[in-house]
Tab-separated table of C-alpha atoms in Angstrom:
chain	number	residue	atom	x	y	z
A	794	PRO	CA	298.585	329.050	161.149
A	795	GLY	CA	296.438	327.474	163.857
A	796	ALA	CA	297.083	330.157	166.468
A	797	PRO	CA	296.144	333.576	164.947
A	798	TYR	CA	295.758	335.237	168.288
A	799	ALA	CA	298.865	333.913	169.859
A	800	SER	CA	300.341	337.567	170.376
A	801	LEU	CA	297.419	338.539	172.494
A	802	PRO	CA	297.417	337.888	176.392
A	803	MET	CA	295.119	335.008	177.407
A	804	SER	CA	292.949	337.394	179.479
A	805	VAL	CA	292.205	339.427	176.273
A	806	GLN	CA	291.518	336.273	174.298
A	807	GLU	CA	289.211	334.849	176.955
A	808	GLY	CA	287.412	338.050	177.527
A	809	TYR	CA	286.762	338.481	173.753
A	810	LYS	CA	285.231	334.971	173.613
A	811	ARG	CA	283.096	335.583	176.670
A	812	ASN	CA	281.768	338.845	175.487
A	813	LEU	CA	281.146	337.689	172.016
A	814	THR	CA	279.227	334.563	173.229
A	815	ILE	CA	277.017	336.621	175.542
A	816	SER	CA	276.244	339.051	172.850
A	817	LEU	CA	275.215	336.211	170.483
A	818	PHE	CA	272.764	334.830	173.086
A	819	LYS	CA	271.412	338.335	173.777
A	820	HIS	CA	271.137	339.883	170.276
A	821	LEU	CA	270.415	336.801	168.147
A	822	GLY	CA	268.880	334.463	170.675
A	823	GLY	CA	266.643	337.059	172.365
A	824	ILE	CA	267.888	336.050	175.762
A	825	ASP	CA	268.156	339.443	177.329
A	826	ASN	CA	269.462	338.171	180.679
A	827	ALA	CA	272.282	336.078	178.979
A	828	GLU	CA	274.906	337.618	181.122
A	829	ASP	CA	273.100	336.501	184.394
A	830	LEU	CA	272.879	333.002	182.948
A	831	VAL	CA	276.556	332.542	182.576
A	832	ASP	CA	277.747	329.667	184.955
A	833	GLU	CA	281.538	329.477	184.217
A	834	PHE	CA	284.111	330.307	181.693
A	835	ILE	CA	286.484	327.252	181.794
A	836	ALA	CA	289.914	327.991	180.418
A	837	SER	CA	291.981	325.236	178.706
A	838	PRO	CA	294.325	323.539	181.208
A	839	SER	CA	297.073	323.752	178.580
A	840	LYS	CA	297.639	326.773	176.553
A	841	TRP	CA	300.152	325.223	174.221
A	842	HIS	CA	300.738	321.621	172.899
A	843	TYR	CA	297.118	320.863	173.504
A	844	ARG	CA	296.103	319.240	170.235
A	845	ASN	CA	296.002	315.511	170.031
A	846	LYS	CA	295.626	315.446	166.154
A	847	VAL	CA	297.061	317.462	163.274
A	848	GLU	CA	297.062	317.041	159.573
A	849	TYR	CA	300.221	318.379	157.885
A	850	SER	CA	299.977	319.138	154.257
A	851	PHE	CA	302.401	318.605	151.380
A	852	SER	CA	302.340	321.027	148.437
A	853	ARG	CA	304.575	322.037	145.524
A	854	ASP	CA	303.400	325.650	146.240
A	855	VAL	CA	305.344	326.925	149.199
A	856	TYR	CA	304.674	330.270	151.109
A	857	ASP	CA	307.691	331.881	152.769
A	858	VAL	CA	306.472	333.490	156.044
A	859	HIS	CA	309.569	335.796	156.177
A	860	THR	CA	309.578	337.102	152.618
A	861	ARG	CA	305.871	336.718	152.172
A	862	GLU	CA	306.471	335.276	148.749
A	863	GLN	CA	305.482	331.986	147.121
A	864	SER	CA	307.460	329.725	145.061
A	865	VAL	CA	307.436	326.245	143.587
A	866	GLY	CA	309.185	323.611	145.605
A	867	PHE	CA	308.463	321.036	148.338
A	868	GLY	CA	306.292	322.158	151.215
A	869	LEU	CA	305.391	320.213	154.398
A	870	GLY	CA	303.601	321.927	157.193
A	871	TYR	CA	300.456	323.896	157.871
A	872	LYS	CA	298.415	325.390	155.045
A	873	HIS	CA	298.812	329.183	154.691
A	874	ARG	CA	295.834	330.940	156.103
A	875	GLY	CA	293.027	331.587	153.716
A	876	THR	CA	294.379	329.232	151.045
A	877	PHE	CA	293.930	325.509	150.200
A	878	TRP	CA	297.035	325.117	148.029
A	879	LEU	CA	299.730	327.062	149.732
A	880	VAL	CA	301.907	325.321	152.572
A	881	GLU	CA	304.239	327.013	155.020
A	882	ASN	CA	307.285	324.766	155.729
A	883	LEU	CA	307.457	323.773	159.442
A	884	GLU	CA	310.778	324.415	160.625
A	885	ARG	CA	310.440	323.923	164.395
A	886	ASP	CA	307.821	323.473	167.159
A	887	SER	CA	304.728	325.435	166.528
A	888	GLY	CA	303.533	324.983	170.056
A	889	LEU	CA	300.197	323.440	168.850
A	890	PHE	CA	301.083	319.664	168.738
A	891	ASP	CA	304.117	317.660	169.705
A	892	ALA	CA	307.442	319.524	170.106
A	893	GLU	CA	309.718	316.463	169.373
A	894	LEU	CA	307.964	315.551	166.133
A	895	GLU	CA	307.645	319.188	164.900
A	896	ASN	CA	311.353	320.050	165.762
A	897	ASN	CA	312.234	316.985	163.424
A	898	MET	CA	310.106	318.206	160.570
A	899	PRO	CA	312.988	319.541	158.631
A	900	ARG	CA	314.638	316.215	158.886
A	901	ILE	CA	311.501	314.389	157.693
A	902	ARG	CA	311.072	316.871	154.801
A	903	LYS	CA	314.775	316.425	153.695
A	904	PHE	CA	314.303	312.661	153.553
A	905	LEU	CA	311.177	312.714	151.526
A	906	MET	CA	312.533	315.397	149.198
A	907	ALA	CA	315.565	313.070	148.537
A	908	THR	CA	313.270	310.505	147.070
A	909	GLU	CA	312.646	312.962	144.213
A	910	LEU	CA	308.997	312.175	144.325
A	911	PRO	CA	306.976	315.426	144.052
A	912	ALA	CA	304.714	317.080	146.644
A	913	TYR	CA	301.022	317.202	145.540
A	914	TYR	CA	299.820	319.839	143.200
A	915	ASN	CA	296.165	320.630	144.068
A	916	LYS	CA	295.390	322.520	140.840
A	917	PHE	CA	296.198	319.542	138.534
A	918	ASN	CA	295.682	316.753	141.154
A	919	SER	CA	299.110	315.416	140.557
A	920	GLY	CA	302.090	314.528	142.642
A	921	PHE	CA	302.917	311.802	145.243
A	922	PHE	CA	303.046	313.222	148.821
A	923	ARG	CA	299.681	314.509	150.020
A	924	TYR	CA	299.337	314.510	153.928
A	925	LEU	CA	301.161	313.501	157.169
A	926	VAL	CA	298.383	312.832	159.581
A	927	CYS	CA	299.362	312.448	163.304
A	928	ARG	CA	297.381	311.547	166.364
A	929	LYS	CA	298.715	311.574	169.895
A	930	SER	CA	297.722	309.717	173.048
A	931	LEU	CA	298.308	312.064	176.113
A	932	VAL	CA	297.886	309.228	178.679
A	933	ASP	CA	300.534	307.014	176.967
A	934	ASP	CA	302.549	309.680	175.217
A	935	ARG	CA	302.604	307.789	171.964
A	936	LEU	CA	301.977	308.897	168.431
A	937	LEU	CA	300.234	307.264	165.445
A	938	ILE	CA	301.495	308.523	161.998
A	939	ASN	CA	299.800	308.125	158.670
A	940	LEU	CA	301.624	309.101	155.571
A	941	VAL	CA	299.110	309.771	152.742
A	942	THR	CA	300.331	309.536	149.105
A	943	THR	CA	299.033	308.914	145.707
A	944	SER	CA	299.924	305.769	143.667
A	945	GLU	CA	301.938	307.814	141.230
A	946	ASN	CA	305.368	306.099	140.973
A	947	LEU	CA	304.562	304.188	144.186
A	948	THR	CA	307.237	301.540	143.546
A	949	ARG	CA	309.903	304.195	143.837
A	950	PHE	CA	309.133	305.061	147.428
A	951	ASP	CA	311.203	303.504	150.098
A	952	THR	CA	308.705	302.499	152.753
A	953	GLY	CA	311.352	300.774	154.794
A	954	GLY	CA	313.620	303.704	154.938
A	955	PHE	CA	310.650	306.030	155.896
A	956	LYS	CA	309.761	303.526	158.739
A	957	GLN	CA	313.267	303.594	160.024
A	958	LEU	CA	313.379	307.433	159.931
A	959	MET	CA	310.226	307.687	161.997
A	960	ILE	CA	311.542	305.110	164.464
A	961	ASP	CA	314.842	307.096	164.725
A	962	VAL	CA	312.807	310.378	165.293
A	963	LEU	CA	310.347	309.153	167.917
A	964	GLY	CA	311.885	305.985	169.244
A	965	ASP	CA	309.423	304.118	171.762
A	966	ARG	CA	306.949	306.972	171.284
A	967	LEU	CA	305.987	305.726	167.850
A	968	GLY	CA	302.884	303.764	168.547
A	969	GLY	CA	302.136	303.042	164.929
A	970	LEU	CA	302.992	303.956	161.336
A	971	MET	CA	300.606	303.706	158.497
A	972	HIS	CA	300.755	304.309	154.743
A	973	THR	CA	297.551	305.306	152.937
A	974	VAL	CA	297.407	305.377	149.181
A	975	ASN	CA	294.686	307.858	148.169
A	976	ASP	CA	294.036	308.755	144.606
A	977	ASP	CA	290.669	310.575	145.242
A	978	ILE	CA	290.284	313.973	143.818
A	979	GLY	CA	289.894	316.789	146.349
A	980	ASP	CA	291.068	317.291	149.993
A	981	THR	CA	289.627	313.959	151.356
A	982	VAL	CA	292.222	312.552	153.791
A	983	SER	CA	290.657	309.373	155.278
A	984	ASN	CA	288.732	306.395	153.938
A	985	PRO	CA	289.773	306.822	150.348
A	986	ARG	CA	287.451	305.493	147.696
A	987	ASN	CA	290.360	304.792	145.322
A	988	GLY	CA	293.195	303.513	147.396
A	989	SER	CA	294.450	301.284	150.254
A	990	VAL	CA	295.801	301.456	153.785
A	991	SER	CA	298.783	299.402	155.185
A	992	ILE	CA	300.468	299.179	158.559
A	993	LEU	CA	304.108	299.637	158.280
A	994	TYR	CA	304.914	299.546	162.055
A	995	GLY	CA	303.140	298.935	165.438
A	996	SER	CA	299.446	299.282	165.964
A	997	GLU	CA	296.638	301.078	164.171
A	998	VAL	CA	295.092	302.323	167.336
A	999	LEU	CA	296.059	304.371	170.389
A	1000	ARG	CA	294.442	304.538	173.888
A	1001	GLU	CA	293.186	307.698	175.659
A	1002	ARG	CA	291.717	308.120	179.080
A	1003	VAL	CA	288.795	310.616	179.663
A	1004	CYS	CA	287.216	310.919	183.158
A	1005	GLY	CA	288.384	307.424	184.250
A	1006	LEU	CA	287.199	305.574	181.060
A	1007	ASP	CA	289.653	304.190	178.412
A	1008	PHE	CA	288.864	304.900	174.699
A	1009	GLN	CA	290.511	303.360	171.695
A	1010	MET	CA	291.387	305.864	168.907
A	1011	SER	CA	292.162	305.082	165.391
A	1012	ILE	CA	293.876	307.669	163.045
A	1013	ASN	CA	290.357	308.611	161.811
A	1014	SER	CA	288.319	308.304	164.950
A	1015	PHE	CA	286.350	311.351	165.887
A	1016	PHE	CA	287.754	312.421	169.314
A	1017	GLN	CA	287.957	315.817	171.002
A	1018	THR	CA	291.102	317.567	169.790
A	1019	ASN	CA	291.923	318.897	173.322
A	1020	PRO	CA	291.268	315.917	175.666
A	1021	LYS	CA	292.159	317.704	178.907
A	1022	SER	CA	289.781	320.521	178.114
A	1023	ALA	CA	287.221	318.040	176.788
A	1024	GLU	CA	287.163	316.490	180.244
A	1025	ASN	CA	286.127	319.818	181.649
A	1026	LEU	CA	283.424	320.043	179.017
A	1027	TYR	CA	282.023	316.566	179.842
A	1028	ARG	CA	282.049	317.136	183.532
A	1029	LYS	CA	280.013	320.246	183.105
A	1030	ALA	CA	277.566	318.478	180.849
A	1031	LEU	CA	277.015	315.745	183.286
A	1032	ASP	CA	276.793	318.205	186.129
A	1033	TYR	CA	273.868	319.755	184.235
A	1034	VAL	CA	272.204	316.370	183.686
A	1035	CYS	CA	271.625	316.052	187.404
A	1036	LEU	CA	271.621	319.863	188.429
A	1037	LYS	CA	267.809	320.277	188.302
A	1038	ALA	CA	266.520	316.888	188.176
A	1039	GLY	CA	268.750	315.335	190.895
A	1040	ALA	CA	269.439	311.613	190.540
A	1041	ILE	CA	267.729	310.099	187.515
A	1042	PRO	CA	265.115	307.577	188.618
A	1043	GLU	CA	265.804	303.930	188.082
A	1044	GLY	CA	264.640	302.664	184.704
A	1045	ASN	CA	264.461	306.109	183.053
A	1046	VAL	CA	265.847	306.757	179.590
A	1047	VAL	CA	268.615	309.194	178.924
A	1048	MET	CA	269.331	309.827	175.099
A	1049	ASP	CA	272.643	311.141	173.719
A	1050	LEU	CA	271.991	312.433	170.228
A	1051	PHE	CA	274.837	313.064	167.738
A	1052	CYS	CA	276.836	311.006	170.113
A	1053	GLY	CA	279.973	310.569	167.983
A	1054	THR	CA	282.110	307.843	169.397
A	1055	GLY	CA	279.905	307.774	172.529
A	1056	THR	CA	282.088	309.466	175.050
A	1057	ILE	CA	279.245	311.251	176.815
A	1058	THR	CA	277.088	308.270	176.419
A	1059	GLN	CA	279.539	306.026	178.247
A	1060	LEU	CA	280.140	308.545	181.021
A	1061	LEU	CA	276.390	308.618	181.431
A	1062	ALA	CA	276.131	304.877	181.536
A	1063	LYS	CA	278.884	304.738	184.146
A	1064	GLN	CA	277.140	307.289	186.358
A	1065	TYR	CA	273.608	306.035	185.963
A	1066	ASN	CA	273.989	302.331	185.830
A	1067	ASP	CA	270.189	301.735	186.631
A	1068	SER	CA	269.055	303.791	183.669
A	1069	GLU	CA	268.895	302.993	179.936
A	1070	ILE	CA	271.361	305.103	178.064
A	1071	ILE	CA	270.945	305.498	174.205
A	1072	GLY	CA	273.475	306.960	171.847
A	1073	VAL	CA	272.571	307.866	168.251
A	1074	GLU	CA	275.192	308.867	165.559
A	1075	ILE	CA	274.857	308.805	161.789
A	1076	VAL	CA	278.498	307.891	161.168
A	1077	ALA	CA	278.733	304.085	161.239
A	1078	ASP	CA	282.513	303.992	162.048
A	1079	ALA	CA	282.040	306.188	165.051
A	1080	ILE	CA	279.314	303.880	166.347
A	1081	GLU	CA	281.569	300.794	165.881
A	1082	ASP	CA	284.260	302.600	167.933
A	1083	ALA	CA	281.753	303.376	170.592
A	1084	LYS	CA	280.762	299.720	170.797
A	1085	VAL	CA	284.244	298.597	171.090
A	1086	ASN	CA	285.015	301.170	173.786
A	1087	SER	CA	281.865	300.361	175.845
A	1088	GLU	CA	282.834	296.695	175.839
A	1089	LYS	CA	286.341	297.486	177.072
A	1090	ASN	CA	284.928	299.755	179.789
A	1091	LYS	CA	282.448	296.910	180.844
A	1092	LEU	CA	279.394	299.056	180.377
A	1093	THR	CA	276.157	297.109	179.606
A	1094	ASN	CA	273.237	299.579	180.264
A	1095	LEU	CA	273.547	301.382	176.957
A	1096	GLN	CA	272.675	300.881	173.319
A	1097	PHE	CA	274.180	302.577	170.223
A	1098	TYR	CA	272.377	303.239	166.922
A	1099	ALA	CA	274.132	304.099	163.574
A	1100	GLU	CA	271.314	306.220	162.246
A	1101	ASP	CA	270.366	309.766	161.280
A	1102	VAL	CA	268.839	311.431	164.339
A	1103	ASN	CA	265.683	312.633	162.610
A	1104	ARG	CA	265.067	309.138	161.027
A	1105	PHE	CA	265.865	307.334	164.375
A	1106	LEU	CA	263.251	309.464	166.210
A	1107	HIS	CA	260.765	308.975	163.476
A	1108	ASN	CA	261.276	305.122	163.594
A	1109	HIS	CA	261.011	304.962	167.504
A	1110	PRO	CA	257.851	306.730	168.505
A	1111	GLU	CA	257.832	304.668	171.654
A	1112	TYR	CA	260.380	307.208	173.173
A	1113	VAL	CA	257.847	310.093	173.034
A	1114	GLY	CA	257.051	310.960	176.681
A	1115	ALA	CA	259.527	308.323	177.945
A	1116	ILE	CA	262.783	310.431	177.965
A	1117	HIS	CA	264.175	311.859	181.224
A	1118	THR	CA	267.108	313.842	179.669
A	1119	ILE	CA	268.385	314.494	176.263
A	1120	VAL	CA	272.047	315.423	175.566
A	1121	LEU	CA	272.625	317.139	172.196
A	1122	ASP	CA	276.063	317.495	170.706
A	1123	PRO	CA	275.478	318.342	167.108
A	1124	PRO	CA	278.081	319.289	164.419
A	1125	ARG	CA	278.895	322.973	163.705
A	1126	ALA	CA	275.771	323.439	161.543
A	1127	GLY	CA	273.555	322.732	164.439
A	1128	ILE	CA	270.406	320.630	164.435
A	1129	ALA	CA	268.317	320.348	161.280
A	1130	PRO	CA	264.781	321.998	161.971
A	1131	LYS	CA	262.956	318.615	161.382
A	1132	ALA	CA	265.276	316.871	163.852
A	1133	LEU	CA	264.924	319.552	166.501
A	1134	LYS	CA	261.122	319.350	166.137
A	1135	ARG	CA	261.268	315.622	166.803
A	1136	VAL	CA	263.629	316.229	169.746
A	1137	ILE	CA	261.170	318.653	171.244
A	1138	GLU	CA	258.216	316.172	170.672
A	1139	LEU	CA	260.007	313.623	172.937
A	1140	GLY	CA	258.914	315.834	175.878
A	1141	ALA	CA	262.061	315.360	177.941
A	1142	GLN	CA	262.246	316.981	181.212
A	1143	GLN	CA	265.485	318.755	180.310
A	1144	ILE	CA	268.022	319.129	177.530
A	1145	VAL	CA	271.661	319.503	177.830
A	1146	TYR	CA	273.034	321.118	174.688
A	1147	VAL	CA	276.713	320.967	173.909
A	1148	SER	CA	277.886	323.109	170.976
A	1149	CYS	CA	281.048	323.730	169.053
A	1150	ASN	CA	279.358	326.650	167.352
A	1151	PRO	CA	277.403	329.101	169.637
A	1152	ALA	CA	275.927	330.791	166.589
A	1153	THR	CA	273.914	327.781	165.622
A	1154	GLN	CA	273.210	326.927	169.264
A	1155	VAL	CA	271.692	330.328	169.668
A	1156	ARG	CA	269.380	329.739	166.621
A	1157	ASP	CA	268.276	326.420	168.099
A	1158	ALA	CA	267.836	328.059	171.558
A	1159	GLN	CA	265.134	330.259	170.028
A	1160	THR	CA	263.139	327.256	168.844
A	1161	LEU	CA	263.563	325.539	172.150
A	1162	LYS	CA	262.437	328.696	173.834
A	1163	GLU	CA	259.294	328.933	171.594
A	1164	ASN	CA	258.396	325.379	172.513
A	1165	GLY	CA	258.565	325.700	176.227
A	1166	TYR	CA	262.280	325.083	177.078
A	1167	VAL	CA	263.834	327.738	179.242
A	1168	MET	CA	267.631	328.180	179.252
A	1169	ASP	CA	268.584	327.839	182.968
A	1170	ARG	CA	272.320	328.514	182.526
A	1171	PHE	CA	275.305	328.031	180.376
A	1172	SER	CA	279.048	327.682	180.409
A	1173	MET	CA	281.771	328.427	177.991
A	1174	VAL	CA	284.705	325.998	177.507
A	1175	ASP	CA	287.900	327.091	175.737
A	1176	GLN	CA	289.121	324.108	173.890
A	1177	PHE	CA	291.262	326.040	171.351
A	1178	PRO	CA	293.464	328.780	172.845
A	1179	HIS	CA	294.824	331.340	170.550
A	1180	THR	CA	291.808	330.995	168.176
A	1181	SER	CA	288.428	332.521	167.954
A	1182	HIS	CA	286.689	329.243	168.663
A	1183	ILE	CA	284.767	328.524	171.906
A	1184	GLU	CA	282.494	325.653	172.963
A	1185	THR	CA	279.379	326.038	174.981
A	1186	VAL	CA	277.238	323.768	177.082
A	1187	ALA	CA	273.699	324.880	178.064
A	1188	LEU	CA	271.006	323.434	180.287
A	1189	PHE	CA	267.358	323.902	178.926
A	1190	VAL	CA	264.547	323.028	181.301
A	1191	LYS	CA	260.881	322.302	180.341
A	1192	GLU	CA	258.838	325.187	181.895
A	1193	ASN	CA	256.821	323.018	184.208
A	1194	GLU	CA	259.996	321.541	185.472
A	1195	VAL	CA	261.713	324.981	186.295
A	1196	GLY	CA	262.501	325.208	189.952
A	1197	SER	CA	262.462	321.477	190.757
A	1198	GLY	CA	265.411	319.747	192.185
A	1199	ASP	CA	267.820	320.744	194.819
A	1200	GLY	CA	270.428	322.572	192.799
A	1201	ASP	CA	274.176	322.445	193.120
A	1202	GLU	CA	274.338	319.753	195.770
A	1203	ASN	CA	273.451	317.263	193.023
A	1204	LEU	CA	276.635	317.781	191.121
A	1205	ILE	CA	278.580	314.598	190.367
A	1206	LEU	CA	282.187	313.803	190.583
A	1207	LEU	CA	284.018	312.026	187.744
A	1208	GLU	CA	287.425	310.299	188.089
A	1209	ASP	CA	290.544	311.848	186.487
């Protein structure tokens, strides 16, 4: 689980992703010259152990990968592909996350089984152990662990023993240990409506560094899963910002829509400190993280808004005709038609569109094309080796702006 194409050579995997993406733009997007518009295919710097977050599941329904049979027991690991209730016990390093932690997973499972508290049973919403959520800082090589349980027989759980176990397993690499009680029905892991969160050890946040800026991450923060590859994605997006338009004139406005925790927003603010940078994101917690991080990075020329993108643009008509560049980084579903219409009405000189789902980007590219935005080029960034997923970043230029600027000599350099 998590690496279905691991048996294929990387050249085959990357060729498949490249060809499929080009085909999407040609046949669904109506961009006949899509192959000529490919700028780069950027491979992941790490092929294994690239993830900075995983959610291991507990289940009383266990799938044996060797016998291909399922049984009732105590499962802790990844969910069996195509199911929400079956779990494959993790016996050793999977190559996806942290080798030290995963090689100790049998030891962790043995300790938790000895409590005689049951693993969760999805079908009846019963049981105690639900998830083990883990986040890792690559810059500091530390981990944040969150054990998610129900309140069923909570007083029988030895939190002190569990804390000592995780200290023994990870030593100084354990940055923080949390216990979340979650009685919600369904697969919701974070922010339980019926429950509580307590810190058993250390801190509730980690630090990560991206392109020379530091970012604080909580266990639930939205952050790119493959930080080293994300740096390449961000560099490419910022390269596209200045590729055609050159240096953004002083006092111009750059808007980062669907900004998440504001990583691109802050990189733009650092690069264009004489411009106004605006980040908009509907998730309030993400915006709070963005504000904290921008203060830590001493960035002052930016503003964050916790608001739906469509509603924000409706409420701020003063930005129509006043935007130099828009960066879009929507969720997998792409941009809602009404929101995209308002984006187009802003009349920005160019749009840099970052996508985790080329199929919806292609759909939106058609709408942009119909409204005078020509796709100038695009790149593919492989953030998830051994899977079918690929991310893309595309530059769309307003037709009367095509051909302006000096080209590649405007590319910017970001710190490591």
